[in-house]
Structures are given as structure tokens and as C-alpha cells.
Amino acid sequence: MELYLLVVLMFSMSGMGLFGALSEGMTGDSSVLMSKAVLDFFSAVLFGAALGYAQSLICIPQLVILMGCFFLAQVISPYLTDIMIADFKACGGVLTIITGLNVAKIIKLNAINLVPALIIVMPLVGLYCMI
């Protein structure tokens, strides 16, 4: 179950996936999502050996989360600044590094607990910029 949650985190809530969905929703540029799809394909093959058919069920939360980000991007795009987007990318990068270290078994940290940082980073940066 721990490996399944880690793989769901990697595919559904990674910084690259969320930023790619937001970017495509705001600008129509799908290059980030296309490169994520290629990377996810090879990762899915490797994790499929460990998880079996349960690996295919990850597409359901991934579809829901990324489609939600796509439609949310059209609503929030007028309120975003370059600083907010840069800090969101940085937060996603840190989360991706932590997830990679978990997969490599270098550190033992429950990376799913860090996902709320991706949600609150933009509003916090927006508030900080207003001060």
C-alpha cells in the first residue's frame, strides 16, 4: 500500500504534472504534459512489475486531479504573477526530489504529507507580495 501511494503521488500530484496542467489551461502549451507522459510511461513499466494490474487504476485519480487543475487554471490565471508561478515550480521540484529519494530508499519520509504545500504555496506567495 505504501508503494501504491507513492506511485499515485508521483503520477497524479507531481509538480511537473500539476504545473503542466495549469500551463496548458492558461496558455494552451502542452509540451510539459507531453514530456511528463513520456517519463510516466517508462516509470509505469517499472512500477507495473511491482504493483501488477493495480498500476492501471492510477489513471483515475490522475485524470481527476489534472483535469481539475486544467479547468482551475482558466479561473485563476488573471490573478497569478511570475513570482507565484516560479515558487510553485520550486515547491514542485522539492516535492519531486523528496519522492525520488523515497523511491531510492535514501530517506524515509511520507511524501504524501507534503502535497498541501503545492496547494497553499501560490496563495501564500500572493499574500506575501501584497505586504
Coordinates of N, CA and C in Angstrom, one line a residue:
M1 N 0.8 -1.2 0.0 CA 0.0 0.0 0.0 C 0.9 1.3 0.0
E2 N 2.0 1.2 0.7 CA 2.9 2.3 0.8 C 3.5 2.7 -0.6
L3 N 3.8 1.6 -1.4 CA 4.4 1.8 -2.7 C 3.3 2.3 -3.6
Y4 N 2.1 1.9 -3.5 CA 0.9 2.3 -4.3 C 0.7 3.8 -4.1
L5 N 0.7 4.3 -2.8 CA 0.5 5.7 -2.5 C 1.6 6.5 -3.1
L6 N 2.9 6.0 -3.0 CA 4.0 6.7 -3.6 C 3.9 6.9 -5.1
V7 N 3.4 5.8 -5.7 CA 3.3 5.9 -7.2 C 2.1 6.8 -7.6
V8 N 1.0 6.8 -6.8 CA -0.1 7.8 -7.1 C 0.4 9.2 -6.9
L9 N 1.2 9.4 -5.9 CA 1.8 10.7 -5.7 C 2.7 11.1 -6.9
M10 N 3.5 10.2 -7.3 CA 4.4 10.5 -8.5 C 3.7 10.8 -9.7
F11 N 2.6 10.1 -10.0 CA 1.9 10.3 -11.3 C 0.9 11.4 -11.2
S12 N 0.1 11.5 -10.1 CA -1.0 12.4 -10.1 C -0.7 13.7 -9.5
M13 N 0.2 13.8 -8.5 CA 0.4 15.1 -7.8 C 1.8 15.6 -7.9
S14 N 2.5 15.2 -8.9 CA 3.9 15.7 -9.1 C 3.9 17.2 -9.5
G15 N 4.9 17.9 -9.2 CA 5.0 19.3 -9.6 C 4.9 19.5 -11.1
M16 N 5.6 18.5 -11.8 CA 5.5 18.6 -13.3 C 4.2 18.4 -13.9
G17 N 3.4 17.5 -13.3 CA 2.1 17.2 -13.8 C 1.1 18.4 -13.5
L18 N 1.2 18.8 -12.2 CA 0.3 19.9 -11.9 C 0.6 21.2 -12.6
F19 N 1.9 21.5 -12.7 CA 2.3 22.7 -13.5 C 2.0 22.5 -15.0
G20 N 2.1 21.3 -15.5 CA 1.8 21.1 -16.9 C 0.3 21.3 -17.2
A21 N -0.5 20.8 -16.3 CA -2.0 21.0 -16.4 C -2.4 22.5 -16.3
L22 N -1.7 23.2 -15.3 CA -2.0 24.6 -15.2 C -1.5 25.4 -16.4
S23 N -0.3 25.0 -16.9 CA 0.2 25.7 -18.0 C -0.6 25.5 -19.3
E24 N -1.1 24.3 -19.5 CA -1.9 24.1 -20.7 C -3.3 24.8 -20.5
G25 N -3.8 24.9 -19.3 CA -5.0 25.6 -19.1 C -4.9 27.1 -19.3
M26 N -3.7 27.6 -19.0 CA -3.5 29.1 -19.1 C -3.1 29.5 -20.5
T27 N -2.2 28.7 -21.1 CA -1.6 29.1 -22.4 C -1.9 28.2 -23.5
G28 N -2.4 27.0 -23.3 CA -2.6 26.0 -24.4 C -1.4 25.3 -24.8
D29 N -0.3 25.5 -24.1 CA 1.0 24.8 -24.4 C 1.0 23.5 -23.7
S30 N 1.1 22.4 -24.4 CA 1.0 21.1 -23.8 C 2.4 20.4 -23.8
S31 N 3.5 21.1 -24.0 CA 4.8 20.5 -24.1 C 5.2 19.9 -22.7
V32 N 4.8 20.5 -21.6 CA 5.2 20.0 -20.3 C 4.5 18.6 -20.1
L33 N 3.2 18.6 -20.4 CA 2.4 17.4 -20.2 C 2.9 16.3 -21.1
M34 N 3.3 16.6 -22.3 CA 3.8 15.6 -23.3 C 5.1 15.0 -22.8
S35 N 6.0 15.8 -22.3 CA 7.2 15.2 -21.7 C 7.0 14.4 -20.4
K36 N 6.0 14.8 -19.6 CA 5.6 14.1 -18.4 C 5.0 12.7 -18.9
A37 N 4.3 12.7 -19.9 CA 3.7 11.4 -20.4 C 4.8 10.4 -20.8
V38 N 5.8 10.9 -21.5 CA 6.9 10.0 -21.9 C 7.6 9.5 -20.6
L39 N 7.9 10.4 -19.7 CA 8.6 9.9 -18.5 C 7.7 9.0 -17.6
D40 N 6.4 9.3 -17.6 CA 5.5 8.4 -16.8 C 5.3 7.0 -17.5
F41 N 5.4 7.0 -18.8 CA 5.3 5.7 -19.4 C 6.4 4.7 -19.0
F42 N 7.7 5.2 -19.0 CA 8.8 4.3 -18.5 C 8.7 4.0 -17.0
S43 N 8.3 5.0 -16.3 CA 8.1 4.8 -14.8 C 7.0 3.7 -14.6
A44 N 5.9 3.8 -15.3 CA 4.8 2.9 -15.2 C 5.2 1.5 -15.5
V45 N 6.1 1.3 -16.5 CA 6.5 0.0 -16.8 C 7.3 -0.6 -15.7
L46 N 8.2 0.2 -15.1 CA 9.0 -0.3 -13.9 C 8.1 -0.6 -12.7
F47 N 7.2 0.3 -12.4 CA 6.4 0.1 -11.2 C 5.3 -1.0 -11.5
G48 N 4.9 -1.2 -12.7 CA 3.9 -2.2 -13.0 C 4.4 -3.6 -12.7
A49 N 5.7 -3.8 -12.7 CA 6.3 -5.1 -12.3 C 6.1 -5.3 -10.8
A50 N 6.1 -4.3 -10.1 CA 5.9 -4.5 -8.6 C 4.4 -4.4 -8.2
L51 N 3.6 -3.6 -8.9 CA 2.2 -3.5 -8.5 C 1.2 -4.3 -9.3
G52 N 1.6 -4.8 -10.4 CA 0.7 -5.6 -11.2 C -0.4 -4.7 -11.8
Y53 N -1.6 -5.3 -11.9 CA -2.8 -4.6 -12.5 C -3.2 -3.4 -11.7
A54 N -2.9 -3.3 -10.5 CA -3.3 -2.2 -9.7 C -2.7 -0.9 -10.2
Q55 N -1.6 -1.0 -11.0 CA -0.9 0.1 -11.6 C -1.9 0.9 -12.5
S56 N -2.7 0.1 -13.2 CA -3.6 0.7 -14.2 C -4.7 1.6 -13.5
L57 N -5.0 1.3 -12.3 CA -6.0 2.1 -11.6 C -5.5 3.5 -11.2
I58 N -4.3 3.8 -11.3 CA -3.7 5.1 -11.0 C -4.2 6.2 -12.0
C59 N -4.7 5.7 -13.2 CA -5.1 6.7 -14.2 C -6.4 7.4 -13.7
I60 N -7.2 6.9 -12.8 CA -8.4 7.5 -12.4 C -8.1 8.7 -11.5
P61 N -7.3 8.6 -10.4 CA -7.0 9.9 -9.7 C -6.2 10.9 -10.5
Q62 N -5.4 10.4 -11.4 CA -4.6 11.2 -12.2 C -5.4 12.1 -13.1
L63 N -6.4 11.4 -13.7 CA -7.4 12.2 -14.6 C -8.1 13.2 -13.9
V64 N -8.6 12.9 -12.7 CA -9.5 13.8 -11.9 C -8.6 15.0 -11.5
I65 N -7.4 14.7 -10.9 CA -6.6 15.8 -10.4 C -6.1 16.7 -11.5
L66 N -5.6 16.2 -12.6 CA -5.1 17.0 -13.7 C -6.1 17.7 -14.4
M67 N -7.3 17.1 -14.6 CA -8.4 17.9 -15.3 C -8.9 19.0 -14.4
G68 N -8.9 18.8 -13.1 CA -9.3 19.8 -12.1 C -8.3 21.0 -12.2
C69 N -7.0 20.7 -12.3 CA -6.0 21.8 -12.4 C -6.2 22.5 -13.8
F70 N -6.5 21.8 -14.8 CA -6.7 22.4 -16.1 C -7.8 23.4 -16.1
F71 N -8.9 23.0 -15.6 CA -10.1 23.9 -15.5 C -9.9 25.0 -14.5
L72 N -9.2 24.7 -13.4 CA -8.9 25.8 -12.4 C -8.0 26.8 -12.9
A73 N -7.1 26.4 -13.8 CA -6.1 27.4 -14.4 C -6.8 28.5 -15.2
Q74 N -7.9 28.2 -15.8 CA -8.6 29.3 -16.5 C -9.2 30.3 -15.6
V75 N -9.6 29.8 -14.4 CA -10.2 30.7 -13.4 C -9.1 31.6 -12.7
I76 N -8.0 31.0 -12.3 CA -7.0 31.7 -11.5 C -6.0 32.4 -12.3
S77 N -5.9 32.2 -13.6 CA -4.8 32.8 -14.4 C -4.7 34.3 -14.4
P78 N -5.8 35.1 -14.3 CA -5.7 36.5 -14.2 C -5.0 37.0 -12.8
Y79 N -5.0 36.2 -11.8 CA -4.5 36.5 -10.5 C -3.1 36.1 -10.3
L80 N -2.5 35.3 -11.2 CA -1.2 34.8 -11.0 C -0.1 35.8 -11.5
T81 N 1.0 35.8 -10.7 CA 2.2 36.6 -11.1 C 3.3 35.6 -11.5
D82 N 4.4 36.2 -12.0 CA 5.5 35.3 -12.4 C 6.2 34.8 -11.1
I83 N 6.2 35.5 -10.0 CA 6.8 35.1 -8.8 C 6.0 33.9 -8.2
M84 N 4.7 34.0 -8.3 CA 3.8 32.9 -7.8 C 4.1 31.6 -8.6
I85 N 4.2 31.7 -9.9 CA 4.4 30.5 -10.7 C 5.8 30.0 -10.5
A86 N 6.8 30.8 -10.3 CA 8.2 30.4 -10.0 C 8.3 29.6 -8.7
D87 N 7.6 30.1 -7.7 CA 7.6 29.5 -6.4 C 6.8 28.2 -6.4
F88 N 5.8 28.1 -7.2 CA 5.0 26.8 -7.4 C 5.9 25.8 -8.1
K89 N 6.7 26.2 -9.1 CA 7.6 25.3 -9.7 C 8.7 24.8 -8.7
A90 N 9.2 25.7 -7.9 CA 10.2 25.3 -7.0 C 9.7 24.4 -5.9
C91 N 8.5 24.6 -5.5 CA 7.9 23.7 -4.5 C 7.6 22.3 -5.1
G92 N 7.2 22.3 -6.4 CA 7.0 21.0 -7.1 C 8.4 20.3 -7.3
G93 N 9.4 21.0 -7.5 CA 10.7 20.4 -7.7 C 11.2 19.8 -6.4
V94 N 11.0 20.5 -5.3 CA 11.4 19.9 -4.0 C 10.6 18.7 -3.7
L95 N 9.3 18.7 -4.0 CA 8.5 17.5 -3.8 C 8.9 16.3 -4.6
T96 N 9.3 16.6 -5.9 CA 9.8 15.6 -6.8 C 11.1 15.0 -6.3
I97 N 12.0 15.8 -5.8 CA 13.3 15.3 -5.2 C 13.0 14.4 -4.0
I98 N 12.1 14.9 -3.1 CA 11.8 14.0 -1.9 C 11.2 12.7 -2.4
T99 N 10.3 12.7 -3.4 CA 9.7 11.5 -3.9 C 10.8 10.6 -4.4
G100 N 11.7 11.1 -5.2 CA 12.8 10.3 -5.8 C 13.7 9.7 -4.7
L101 N 14.0 10.5 -3.6 CA 14.8 9.9 -2.5 C 14.0 8.8 -1.8
N102 N 12.7 8.9 -1.7 CA 11.9 7.9 -1.1 C 11.9 6.6 -2.0
V103 N 11.8 6.8 -3.3 CA 11.9 5.6 -4.2 C 13.2 4.9 -4.1
A104 N 14.3 5.7 -4.0 CA 15.6 5.1 -3.9 C 16.0 4.6 -2.5
K105 N 15.0 4.8 -1.6 CA 15.2 4.4 -0.2 C 16.4 5.0 0.5
I106 N 16.6 6.3 0.1 CA 17.7 7.1 0.8 C 17.2 7.7 2.0
I107 N 15.9 8.2 2.0 CA 15.3 8.7 3.2 C 13.9 8.1 3.3
K108 N 13.4 8.1 4.5 CA 12.1 7.6 4.8 C 11.2 8.7 5.3
L109 N 10.5 9.3 4.4 CA 9.6 10.4 4.6 C 8.3 10.2 3.9
N110 N 7.2 10.5 4.6 CA 5.9 10.3 3.9 C 5.6 11.5 3.1
A111 N 6.0 11.4 1.8 CA 5.9 12.5 0.8 C 4.5 12.9 0.6
I112 N 3.5 12.1 0.8 CA 2.1 12.5 0.6 C 1.7 13.6 1.5
N113 N 2.3 13.7 2.7 CA 2.0 14.8 3.6 C 2.5 16.1 3.1
L114 N 3.4 16.2 2.1 CA 3.9 17.4 1.6 C 3.0 18.0 0.5
V115 N 2.1 17.3 0.0 CA 1.2 17.7 -1.1 C 0.5 19.0 -0.8
P116 N 0.0 19.2 0.4 CA -0.7 20.5 0.7 C 0.2 21.7 0.4
A117 N 1.5 21.6 0.4 CA 2.4 22.7 0.1 C 2.2 23.2 -1.3
L118 N 1.9 22.3 -2.2 CA 1.6 22.7 -3.6 C 0.3 23.5 -3.7
I119 N -0.6 23.2 -2.8 CA -1.9 23.9 -2.9 C -1.8 25.3 -2.2
I120 N -1.0 25.4 -1.2 CA -1.0 26.7 -0.5 C 0.1 27.6 -0.8
V121 N 1.1 27.2 -1.7 CA 2.2 28.0 -2.0 C 1.8 29.2 -2.8
M122 N 0.9 29.1 -3.7 CA 0.6 30.3 -4.5 C -0.2 31.4 -3.7
P123 N -1.2 30.9 -2.9 CA -1.9 32.0 -2.1 C -1.0 32.6 -1.1
L124 N -0.1 31.9 -0.5 CA 0.9 32.4 0.5 C 1.8 33.4 -0.2
V125 N 2.3 33.1 -1.3 CA 3.2 34.0 -2.0 C 2.5 35.2 -2.5
G126 N 1.2 35.1 -2.9 CA 0.4 36.2 -3.2 C 0.2 37.2 -2.1
L127 N -0.1 36.6 -0.9 CA -0.2 37.4 0.3 C 1.1 38.1 0.7
Y128 N 2.2 37.4 0.5 CA 3.5 38.0 0.9 C 3.8 39.1 -0.1
C129 N 3.5 39.0 -1.4 CA 3.7 40.1 -2.3 C 2.9 41.3 -2.1
M130 N 1.7 41.1 -1.5 CA 0.8 42.2 -1.2 C 1.3 43.0 0.0
I131 N 2.1 42.4 0.9 CA 2.5 43.0 2.1 C 3.6 44.0 1.8

